[in-house]
PDB file of C-alpha atoms and ligand atoms in Angstrom:
ATOM      1  CA  UNK L   1       2.484 -20.689   3.137  1.00 39.00           C
ATOM      2  CA  UNK L   2       6.096 -19.057   1.192  1.00 38.00           C
ATOM      3  CA  UNK L   3       5.614 -17.177  -1.815  1.00 37.00           C
ATOM      4  CA  UNK L   4       7.260 -18.534  -4.999  1.00 38.00           C
ATOM      5  CA  UNK L   5      10.608 -16.285  -4.807  1.00 38.00           C
ATOM      6  CA  UNK L   6      12.251 -17.409  -8.280  1.00 41.00           C
ATOM      7  CA  UNK L   7      14.005 -15.748 -10.790  1.00 40.00           C
ATOM      8  CA  UNK L   8      11.189 -16.459 -13.558  1.00 41.00           C
ATOM      9  CA  UNK L   9      10.731 -12.036 -13.767  1.00 39.00           C
ATOM     10  CA  UNK L  10      14.443 -11.714 -13.642  1.00 39.00           C
ATOM     11  CA  UNK L  11      14.621 -14.556 -16.393  1.00 37.00           C
ATOM     12  CA  UNK L  12      11.916 -12.024 -18.490  1.00 37.00           C
ATOM     13  CA  UNK L  13      12.869  -8.754 -17.553  1.00 38.00           C
ATOM     14  CA  UNK L  14      15.834  -8.212 -15.310  1.00 33.00           C
ATOM     15  CA  UNK L  15      14.331  -7.042 -12.902  1.00 36.00           C
ATOM     16  CA  UNK L  16      11.272  -7.263 -10.806  1.00 41.00           C
ATOM     17  CA  UNK L  17       8.854  -5.433 -11.364  1.00 46.00           C
ATOM     18  CA  UNK L  18       7.966  -4.116  -7.295  1.00 45.00           C
ATOM     19  CA  UNK L  19       3.929  -4.465  -8.471  1.00 46.00           C
ATOM     20  CA  UNK L  20       4.149  -1.975 -11.065  1.00 50.00           C
ATOM     21  CA  UNK L  21       2.493  -3.738 -14.251  1.00 53.00           C
ATOM     22  CA  UNK L  22       4.403  -4.918 -16.090  1.00 58.00           C
ATOM     23  CA  UNK L  23       4.411  -4.056 -20.123  1.00 63.00           C
ATOM     24  CA  UNK L  24       7.831  -6.050 -21.105  1.00 68.00           C
ATOM     25  CA  UNK L  25       6.520  -8.916 -23.819  1.00 78.00           C
ATOM     26  CA  UNK L  26       5.864 -12.511 -22.277  1.00 88.00           C
ATOM     27  CA  UNK L  27       7.239 -15.451 -23.229  1.00 93.00           C
ATOM     28  CA  UNK L  28       3.947 -17.763 -23.066  1.00 95.00           C
ATOM     29  CA  UNK L  29       5.995 -21.250 -23.354  1.00 94.00           C
ATOM     30  CA  UNK L  30       9.123 -20.372 -20.865  1.00 96.00           C
ATOM     31  CA  UNK L  31       6.049 -19.080 -18.370  1.00 96.00           C
ATOM     32  CA  UNK L  32       3.729 -22.134 -18.768  1.00 96.00           C
ATOM     33  CA  UNK L  33       7.095 -24.760 -18.601  1.00 96.00           C
ATOM     34  CA  UNK L  34       8.713 -22.795 -15.093  1.00 96.00           C
ATOM     35  CA  UNK L  35       5.101 -22.404 -13.461  1.00 98.00           C
ATOM     36  CA  UNK L  36       4.313 -26.285 -14.340  1.00 97.00           C
ATOM     37  CA  UNK L  37       6.543 -27.988 -11.254  1.00 98.00           C
ATOM     38  CA  UNK L  38       4.670 -25.234  -9.743  1.00 98.00           C
ATOM     39  CA  UNK L  39       1.340 -25.065  -6.816  1.00 98.00           C
ATOM     40  CA  UNK L  40      -1.542 -23.516  -7.873  1.00 98.00           C
ATOM     41  CA  UNK L  41      -0.897 -20.960  -4.983  1.00 98.00           C
ATOM     42  CA  UNK L  42       2.460 -20.132  -6.455  1.00 98.00           C
ATOM     43  CA  UNK L  43       1.241 -19.745 -10.222  1.00 98.00           C
ATOM     44  CA  UNK L  44      -0.528 -16.765  -8.657  1.00 98.00           C
ATOM     45  CA  UNK L  45       1.973 -15.307  -6.486  1.00 98.00           C
ATOM     46  CA  UNK L  46       3.849 -15.161  -9.605  1.00 97.00           C
ATOM     47  CA  UNK L  47       1.201 -13.705 -11.502  1.00 97.00           C
ATOM     48  CA  UNK L  48       0.830 -10.666  -8.675  1.00 97.00           C
ATOM     49  CA  UNK L  49       4.355 -10.150  -8.109  1.00 96.00           C
ATOM     50  CA  UNK L  50       5.098 -10.198 -12.021  1.00 95.00           C
ATOM     51  CA  UNK L  51       2.271  -7.959 -12.640  1.00 95.00           C
ATOM     52  CA  UNK L  52       1.346  -6.599  -9.172  1.00 96.00           C
ATOM     53  CA  UNK L  53      -2.482  -4.897  -9.441  1.00 96.00           C
ATOM     54  CA  UNK L  54      -3.267  -5.697 -12.638  1.00 97.00           C
ATOM     55  CA  UNK L  55      -3.815  -9.074 -11.573  1.00 98.00           C
ATOM     56  CA  UNK L  56      -7.833  -9.786 -11.366  1.00 98.00           C
ATOM     57  CA  UNK L  57      -9.434 -12.999 -10.209  1.00 98.00           C
ATOM     58  CA  UNK L  58     -13.065 -13.841 -12.200  1.00 96.00           C
ATOM     59  CA  UNK L  59     -15.243 -15.338  -9.731  1.00 96.00           C
ATOM     60  CA  UNK L  60     -18.151 -17.472 -11.126  1.00 92.00           C
ATOM     61  CA  UNK L  61     -18.917 -18.709  -7.105  1.00 95.00           C
ATOM     62  CA  UNK L  62     -18.178 -22.275  -8.893  1.00 93.00           C
ATOM     63  CA  UNK L  63     -16.612 -24.139  -6.742  1.00 95.00           C
ATOM     64  CA  UNK L  64     -13.545 -23.713  -8.623  1.00 95.00           C
ATOM     65  CA  UNK L  65     -13.847 -20.166  -8.371  1.00 95.00           C
ATOM     66  CA  UNK L  66     -14.508 -20.779  -4.034  1.00 97.00           C
ATOM     67  CA  UNK L  67     -10.730 -23.346  -4.528  1.00 98.00           C
ATOM     68  CA  UNK L  68      -9.261 -19.446  -6.110  1.00 98.00           C
ATOM     69  CA  UNK L  69     -11.216 -17.252  -3.570  1.00 98.00           C
ATOM     70  CA  UNK L  70      -9.838 -19.162  -0.981  1.00 98.00           C
ATOM     71  CA  UNK L  71      -6.555 -19.284  -2.468  1.00 98.00           C
ATOM     72  CA  UNK L  72      -6.079 -15.342  -2.305  1.00 98.00           C
ATOM     73  CA  UNK L  73      -7.450 -15.503   0.548  1.00 97.00           C
ATOM     74  CA  UNK L  74      -4.526 -17.599   1.723  1.00 97.00           C
ATOM     75  CA  UNK L  75      -1.762 -15.707  -0.044  1.00 97.00           C
ATOM     76  CA  UNK L  76      -2.954 -12.044   1.675  1.00 97.00           C
ATOM     77  CA  UNK L  77      -3.572 -11.097  -1.546  1.00 97.00           C
ATOM     78  CA  UNK L  78      -6.093  -7.131  -1.862  1.00 96.00           C
ATOM     79  CA  UNK L  79      -5.939  -7.477  -5.883  1.00 97.00           C
ATOM     80  CA  UNK L  80      -9.673  -7.206  -7.659  1.00 98.00           C
ATOM     81  CA  UNK L  81     -12.040 -10.058  -6.965  1.00 98.00           C
ATOM     82  CA  UNK L  82     -14.545  -9.286  -9.877  1.00 97.00           C
ATOM     83  CA  UNK L  83     -18.670 -10.888  -9.127  1.00 97.00           C
ATOM     84  CA  UNK L  84     -20.332 -10.316 -12.574  1.00 97.00           C
ATOM     85  CA  UNK L  85     -23.793  -9.729 -10.839  1.00 97.00           C
ATOM     86  CA  UNK L  86     -25.695 -10.541 -14.917  1.00 97.00           C
ATOM     87  CA  UNK L  87     -30.234  -9.626 -12.432  1.00 97.00           C
ATOM     88  CA  UNK L  88     -30.552 -13.199 -13.894  1.00 97.00           C
ATOM     89  CA  UNK L  89     -28.159 -15.273 -10.474  1.00 97.00           C
ATOM     90  CA  UNK L  90     -29.699 -17.525  -8.533  1.00 97.00           C
ATOM     91  CA  UNK L  91     -30.820 -15.937  -4.547  1.00 97.00           C
ATOM     92  CA  UNK L  92     -28.532 -17.992  -3.854  1.00 97.00           C
ATOM     93  CA  UNK L  93     -25.471 -17.345  -5.925  1.00 97.00           C
ATOM     94  CA  UNK L  94     -25.674 -12.909  -4.712  1.00 97.00           C
ATOM     95  CA  UNK L  95     -26.235 -15.565  -1.026  1.00 97.00           C
ATOM     96  CA  UNK L  96     -22.553 -17.036  -2.006  1.00 97.00           C
ATOM     97  CA  UNK L  97     -20.592 -13.756  -2.303  1.00 97.00           C
ATOM     98  CA  UNK L  98     -21.911 -12.195   0.077  1.00 96.00           C
ATOM     99  CA  UNK L  99     -20.395 -14.817   2.603  1.00 96.00           C
ATOM    100  CA  UNK L 100     -17.556 -15.386   1.053  1.00 96.00           C
ATOM    101  CA  UNK L 101     -17.032 -11.160   1.615  1.00 93.00           C
ATOM    102  CA  UNK L 102     -17.683 -11.683   5.159  1.00 93.00           C
ATOM    103  CA  UNK L 103     -15.568 -14.466   5.949  1.00 96.00           C
ATOM    104  CA  UNK L 104     -12.925 -14.211   3.587  1.00 96.00           C
ATOM    105  CA  UNK L 105     -12.618 -10.614   4.018  1.00 94.00           C
ATOM    106  CA  UNK L 106     -11.686 -10.055  -0.263  1.00 96.00           C
ATOM    107  CA  UNK L 107     -11.259  -7.070  -2.091  1.00 96.00           C
ATOM    108  CA  UNK L 108     -15.070  -7.931  -4.222  1.00 97.00           C
ATOM    109  CA  UNK L 109     -15.563  -5.841  -6.750  1.00 97.00           C
ATOM    110  CA  UNK L 110     -19.482  -6.299  -8.018  1.00 97.00           C
ATOM    111  CA  UNK L 111     -19.749  -5.358 -11.167  1.00 98.00           C
ATOM    112  CA  UNK L 112     -23.302  -4.824 -13.614  1.00 98.00           C
ATOM    113  CA  UNK L 113     -24.012  -4.575 -17.047  1.00 98.00           C
ATOM    114  CA  UNK L 114     -25.311  -0.476 -18.571  1.00 97.00           C
ATOM    115  CA  UNK L 115     -29.060  -2.184 -18.602  1.00 98.00           C
ATOM    116  CA  UNK L 116     -30.963  -3.603 -15.817  1.00 97.00           C
ATOM    117  CA  UNK L 117     -32.587  -6.778 -16.852  1.00 97.00           C
ATOM    118  CA  UNK L 118     -35.829  -5.801 -16.931  1.00 97.00           C
ATOM    119  CA  UNK L 119     -34.432  -2.361 -18.960  1.00 98.00           C
ATOM    120  CA  UNK L 120     -33.214  -5.071 -21.537  1.00 98.00           C
ATOM    121  CA  UNK L 121     -36.390  -6.944 -22.018  1.00 97.00           C
ATOM    122  CA  UNK L 122     -37.861  -3.816 -22.526  1.00 98.00           C
ATOM    123  CA  UNK L 123     -35.689  -2.404 -24.976  1.00 97.00           C
ATOM    124  CA  UNK L 124     -35.055  -5.599 -26.526  1.00 97.00           C
ATOM    125  CA  UNK L 125     -38.824  -6.122 -26.735  1.00 97.00           C
ATOM    126  CA  UNK L 126     -38.025  -9.919 -25.775  1.00 96.00           C
ATOM    127  CA  UNK L 127     -36.287 -12.306 -23.140  1.00 96.00           C
ATOM    128  CA  UNK L 128     -32.322 -12.585 -25.181  1.00 96.00           C
ATOM    129  CA  UNK L 129     -32.204 -15.124 -23.412  1.00 94.00           C
ATOM    130  CA  UNK L 130     -34.792 -17.435 -24.439  1.00 94.00           C
ATOM    131  CA  UNK L 131     -34.302 -17.307 -27.818  1.00 91.00           C
ATOM    132  CA  UNK L 132     -30.034 -19.019 -29.349  1.00 89.00           C
ATOM    133  CA  UNK L 133     -29.500 -16.245 -32.368  1.00 90.00           C
ATOM    134  CA  UNK L 134     -30.528 -13.433 -28.388  1.00 94.00           C
ATOM    135  CA  UNK L 135     -28.432 -15.207 -26.036  1.00 93.00           C
ATOM    136  CA  UNK L 136     -24.673 -14.599 -27.003  1.00 92.00           C
ATOM    137  CA  UNK L 137     -25.991 -10.746 -27.126  1.00 95.00           C
ATOM    138  CA  UNK L 138     -27.250 -11.072 -23.833  1.00 96.00           C
ATOM    139  CA  UNK L 139     -24.161 -13.740 -22.374  1.00 94.00           C
ATOM    140  CA  UNK L 140     -22.142 -10.140 -23.746  1.00 94.00           C
ATOM    141  CA  UNK L 141     -24.575  -7.823 -22.721  1.00 96.00           C
ATOM    142  CA  UNK L 142     -25.028  -9.055 -19.311  1.00 97.00           C
ATOM    143  CA  UNK L 143     -21.029 -10.744 -18.389  1.00 95.00           C
ATOM    144  CA  UNK L 144     -18.645  -9.269 -21.299  1.00 94.00           C
ATOM    145  CA  UNK L 145     -19.242  -6.306 -21.514  1.00 96.00           C
ATOM    146  CA  UNK L 146     -19.455  -4.909 -17.539  1.00 97.00           C
ATOM    147  CA  UNK L 147     -16.163  -7.364 -17.199  1.00 96.00           C
ATOM    148  CA  UNK L 148     -14.265  -5.404 -20.119  1.00 95.00           C
ATOM    149  CA  UNK L 149     -15.547  -2.461 -19.695  1.00 97.00           C
ATOM    150  CA  UNK L 150     -13.480  -2.727 -16.094  1.00 97.00           C
ATOM    151  CA  UNK L 151     -10.834  -4.084 -17.161  1.00 97.00           C
ATOM    152  CA  UNK L 152     -10.138  -1.057 -19.696  1.00 96.00           C
ATOM    153  CA  UNK L 153      -9.259   0.872 -16.677  1.00 94.00           C
ATOM    154  CA  UNK L 154      -6.098  -1.195 -16.179  1.00 95.00           C
ATOM    155  CA  UNK L 155      -3.016  -1.075 -18.621  1.00 93.00           C
ATOM    156  CA  UNK L 156      -2.986  -5.465 -19.236  1.00 92.00           C
ATOM    157  CA  UNK L 157      -4.815  -6.677 -17.017  1.00 96.00           C
ATOM    158  CA  UNK L 158      -4.707 -10.890 -16.150  1.00 97.00           C
ATOM    159  CA  UNK L 159      -7.570 -12.449 -15.262  1.00 97.00           C
ATOM    160  CA  UNK L 160      -7.751 -15.586 -12.806  1.00 98.00           C
ATOM    161  CA  UNK L 161     -10.631 -17.801 -13.710  1.00 96.00           C
ATOM    162  CA  UNK L 162     -10.706 -21.536 -12.842  1.00 95.00           C
ATOM    163  CA  UNK L 163     -11.026 -23.821 -16.710  1.00 93.00           C
ATOM    164  CA  UNK L 164      -9.261 -26.525 -16.488  1.00 94.00           C
ATOM    165  CA  UNK L 165      -7.829 -29.056 -19.062  1.00 92.00           C
ATOM    166  CA  UNK L 166     -10.369 -31.958 -18.298  1.00 86.00           C
ATOM    167  CA  UNK L 167     -13.757 -30.606 -18.698  1.00 82.00           C
ATOM    168  CA  UNK L 168     -12.697 -31.279 -21.915  1.00 74.00           C
ATOM    169  CA  UNK L 169     -13.704 -29.043 -25.418  1.00 76.00           C
ATOM    170  CA  UNK L 170     -12.138 -26.082 -25.636  1.00 73.00           C
ATOM    171  CA  UNK L 171     -10.521 -26.150 -22.912  1.00 78.00           C
ATOM    172  CA  UNK L 172      -8.596 -29.134 -22.742  1.00 82.00           C
ATOM    173  CA  UNK L 173      -5.968 -27.556 -24.360  1.00 84.00           C
ATOM    174  CA  UNK L 174      -5.853 -24.492 -22.110  1.00 91.00           C
ATOM    175  CA  UNK L 175      -1.990 -23.229 -21.179  1.00 93.00           C
ATOM    176  CA  UNK L 176      -1.284 -22.107 -17.719  1.00 96.00           C
ATOM    177  CA  UNK L 177      -0.989 -18.374 -19.191  1.00 96.00           C
ATOM    178  CA  UNK L 178      -2.718 -17.721 -22.204  1.00 94.00           C
ATOM    179  CA  UNK L 179      -3.238 -13.529 -24.080  1.00 93.00           C
ATOM    180  CA  UNK L 180      -6.652 -12.087 -23.326  1.00 92.00           C
ATOM    181  CA  UNK L 181      -6.702 -10.012 -27.276  1.00 88.00           C
ATOM    182  CA  UNK L 182      -9.676  -8.272 -25.876  1.00 90.00           C
ATOM    183  CA  UNK L 183      -7.836  -6.356 -23.224  1.00 92.00           C
ATOM    184  CA  UNK L 184      -4.103  -7.059 -24.652  1.00 90.00           C
ATOM    185  CA  UNK L 185      -3.439  -8.668 -21.168  1.00 94.00           C
ATOM    186  CA  UNK L 186      -3.717 -12.218 -19.906  1.00 96.00           C
ATOM    187  CA  UNK L 187      -5.236 -15.734 -19.247  1.00 96.00           C
ATOM    188  CA  UNK L 188      -4.397 -16.634 -15.771  1.00 97.00           C
ATOM    189  CA  UNK L 189      -5.227 -20.938 -15.053  1.00 97.00           C
ATOM    190  CA  UNK L 190      -3.706 -21.992 -11.967  1.00 98.00           C
ATOM    191  CA  UNK L 191      -5.566 -24.429 -11.860  1.00 98.00           C
ATOM    192  CA  UNK L 192      -5.790 -25.957 -15.438  1.00 97.00           C
ATOM    193  CA  UNK L 193      -4.233 -29.528 -14.760  1.00 96.00           C
ATOM    194  CA  UNK L 194      -6.533 -30.411 -12.135  1.00 97.00           C
ATOM    195  CA  UNK L 195      -9.095 -33.076 -11.938  1.00 95.00           C
ATOM    196  CA  UNK L 196     -12.381 -32.707 -10.212  1.00 94.00           C
ATOM    197  CA  UNK L 197     -11.315 -34.225  -7.665  1.00 97.00           C
ATOM    198  CA  UNK L 198      -8.275 -31.825  -6.438  1.00 98.00           C
ATOM    199  CA  UNK L 199     -11.186 -28.946  -6.276  1.00 97.00           C
ATOM    200  CA  UNK L 200     -13.118 -31.877  -3.792  1.00 97.00           C
ATOM    201  CA  UNK L 201     -10.312 -32.380  -1.866  1.00 98.00           C
ATOM    202  CA  UNK L 202      -9.356 -29.353  -1.575  1.00 98.00           C
ATOM    203  CA  UNK L 203     -12.819 -27.886   0.064  1.00 98.00           C
ATOM    204  CA  UNK L 204     -13.228 -30.504   2.184  1.00 98.00           C
ATOM    205  CA  UNK L 205      -9.303 -29.678   3.511  1.00 98.00           C
ATOM    206  CA  UNK L 206     -10.187 -26.191   4.403  1.00 98.00           C
ATOM    207  CA  UNK L 207     -13.681 -26.777   4.366  1.00 97.00           C
ATOM    208  CA  UNK L 208     -14.424 -24.297   1.824  1.00 98.00           C
ATOM    209  CA  UNK L 209     -18.356 -23.301   1.817  1.00 97.00           C
ATOM    210  CA  UNK L 210     -19.727 -24.268  -1.657  1.00 95.00           C
ATOM    211  CA  UNK L 211     -23.427 -23.359  -4.209  1.00 96.00           C
ATOM    212  CA  UNK L 212     -25.777 -25.169  -1.782  1.00 96.00           C
ATOM    213  CA  UNK L 213     -27.869 -25.705  -6.045  1.00 96.00           C
ATOM    214  CA  UNK L 214     -24.470 -28.474  -6.282  1.00 94.00           C
ATOM    215  CA  UNK L 215     -25.944 -30.578  -4.305  1.00 94.00           C
ATOM    216  CA  UNK L 216     -29.604 -30.802  -5.801  1.00 95.00           C
ATOM    217  CA  UNK L 217     -28.011 -31.657  -8.889  1.00 95.00           C
ATOM    218  CA  UNK L 218     -26.415 -28.133 -10.719  1.00 94.00           C
ATOM    219  CA  UNK L 219     -22.601 -29.295 -11.755  1.00 91.00           C
ATOM    220  CA  UNK L 220     -22.016 -26.294 -13.106  1.00 89.00           C
ATOM    221  CA  UNK L 221     -23.819 -23.315 -12.339  1.00 93.00           C
ATOM    222  CA  UNK L 222     -25.383 -19.789 -14.220  1.00 93.00           C
ATOM    223  CA  UNK L 223     -27.953 -17.782 -13.991  1.00 96.00           C
ATOM    224  CA  UNK L 224     -30.709 -19.408 -13.309  1.00 96.00           C
ATOM    225  CA  UNK L 225     -32.730 -19.040 -16.892  1.00 96.00           C
ATOM    226  CA  UNK L 226     -30.497 -21.161 -18.138  1.00 95.00           C
ATOM    227  CA  UNK L 227     -29.753 -23.304 -15.552  1.00 95.00           C
ATOM    228  CA  UNK L 228     -30.450 -27.136 -14.871  1.00 94.00           C
ATOM    229  CA  UNK L 229     -29.953 -29.135 -13.085  1.00 94.00           C
ATOM    230  CA  UNK L 230     -28.398 -32.939 -14.552  1.00 92.00           C
ATOM    231  CA  UNK L 231     -29.413 -36.502 -14.774  1.00 92.00           C
ATOM    232  CA  UNK L 232     -27.355 -38.627 -13.940  1.00 90.00           C
ATOM    233  CA  UNK L 233     -24.992 -39.506 -16.471  1.00 89.00           C
ATOM    234  CA  UNK L 234     -25.529 -36.199 -18.236  1.00 89.00           C
ATOM    235  CA  UNK L 235     -22.210 -34.531 -19.050  1.00 85.00           C
ATOM    236  CA  UNK L 236     -21.558 -31.485 -16.024  1.00 84.00           C
ATOM    237  CA  UNK L 237     -22.548 -29.115 -18.212  1.00 83.00           C
ATOM    238  CA  UNK L 238     -25.773 -30.352 -19.708  1.00 87.00           C
ATOM    239  CA  UNK L 239     -27.645 -28.421 -17.434  1.00 88.00           C
ATOM    240  CA  UNK L 240     -25.782 -25.416 -19.280  1.00 88.00           C
ATOM    241  CA  UNK L 241     -28.878 -23.184 -22.005  1.00 89.00           C
ATOM    242  CA  UNK L 242     -30.720 -26.864 -22.252  1.00 88.00           C
ATOM    243  CA  UNK L 243     -33.195 -24.869 -22.648  1.00 88.00           C
ATOM    244  CA  UNK L 244     -31.865 -23.327 -26.515  1.00 87.00           C
ATOM    245  CA  UNK L 245     -31.573 -27.426 -27.252  1.00 81.00           C
ATOM    246  CA  UNK L 246     -35.191 -28.387 -26.043  1.00 74.00           C
ATOM    247  CA  UNK L 247     -36.510 -25.786 -28.675  1.00 64.00           C
ATOM    248  CA  UNK L 248     -34.931 -28.215 -31.325  1.00 63.00           C
ATOM    249  CA  UNK L 249     -31.846 -26.016 -31.862  1.00 59.00           C
ATOM    250  CA  UNK L 250     -29.394 -29.330 -32.652  1.00 57.00           C
ATOM    251  CA  UNK L 251     -26.030 -27.517 -31.428  1.00 65.00           C
ATOM    252  CA  UNK L 252     -27.120 -25.301 -28.635  1.00 65.00           C
ATOM    253  CA  UNK L 253     -24.601 -22.624 -26.738  1.00 72.00           C
ATOM    254  CA  UNK L 254     -21.793 -25.213 -24.679  1.00 69.00           C
ATOM    255  CA  UNK L 255     -20.358 -21.538 -23.281  1.00 70.00           C
ATOM    256  CA  UNK L 256     -21.100 -17.983 -22.492  1.00 70.00           C
ATOM    257  CA  UNK L 257     -17.671 -16.490 -23.864  1.00 66.00           C
ATOM    258  CA  UNK L 258     -16.825 -14.537 -20.647  1.00 68.00           C
ATOM    259  CA  UNK L 259     -13.735 -16.103 -20.311  1.00 69.00           C
ATOM    260  CA  UNK L 260     -10.692 -16.198 -22.100  1.00 55.00           C
ATOM    261  CA  UNK L 261      -8.028 -19.202 -23.804  1.00 47.00           C
ATOM    262  CA  UNK L 262      -5.957 -18.542 -26.757  1.00 43.00           C
ATOM    263  CA  UNK L 263      -8.881 -20.846 -28.575  1.00 42.00           C
ATOM    264  CA  UNK L 264     -11.690 -17.812 -28.497  1.00 45.00           C
ATOM    265  CA  UNK L 265     -14.309 -17.846 -25.742  1.00 46.00           C
ATOM    266  CA  UNK L 266     -14.588 -20.207 -23.599  1.00 39.00           C
TER     267      UNK L 266
HETATM  268 FE1  SF4 A 301     -28.084 -13.960 -20.778  1.00 65.40          FE
HETATM  269 FE2  SF4 A 301     -28.395 -16.469 -20.287  1.00 65.40          FE
HETATM  270 FE3  SF4 A 301     -26.355 -15.402 -21.183  1.00 65.40          FE
HETATM  271 FE4  SF4 A 301     -27.248 -15.103 -18.166  1.00 65.40          FE
HETATM  272  S1  SF4 A 301     -26.885 -16.814 -18.971  1.00 65.40           S
HETATM  273  S2  SF4 A 301     -26.915 -13.452 -19.189  1.00 65.40           S
HETATM  274  S3  SF4 A 301     -29.217 -15.171 -18.794  1.00 65.40           S
HETATM  275  S4  SF4 A 301     -28.465 -15.563 -22.418  1.00 65.40           S
END
């Protein structure tokens, strides 16, 4: 597969970065319109050509992240693939991470929260995820904080994720490249315009391993205490934090905030 050899970089700063961190201002609208006609692999290749090892993939081990990990593999990238081990994952999620590492030889880096799950429960005197006023802090402590701590080592990180416009909600307004004010860097969504059918077709075409819980009614998979299967006809994300809505809170959380677009944590 040919890497992108276009002139986006030279148009923006007059030269290729040669893999060095890119610090010049980026015209997001210009980048979007130039990357939009390209396939996702070439959008990723552009980012790596522009930002070098500042580009990292945030891997949840769900279908879209399997697709992106496979693209990293096909492109021969050694850029970090970050997996955040919250301490509350399903065993199958950890097994899938290990399988992907074996199969594709990616540079997978597992990040951990400061406290173990047991230490956190002891310090806070409760399981934060069981309370609507505790869940945001739990997600921050166990997902966002380890990620941001790791990204502090970089000058202008570009976090690659599998968000898609078709998922609706805040994600409906996605662009390919957005700013991430948390890191002074960017968030890249190379498959922002893919439909579910495109994801499924790529998985079939390349015979990718998928999370076994998808076949058991879990279209969206997060931590085990906060994820259930969904019934036929339910929203694909209805199984996320269902227990908080069942506890009588009409508006339970929809996102953990670890992903970011210009619209905030999504
Ligand atoms: Fe905690 Fe649940 Fe968020 Fe996982 S998804 S970090 S268990 S609140």
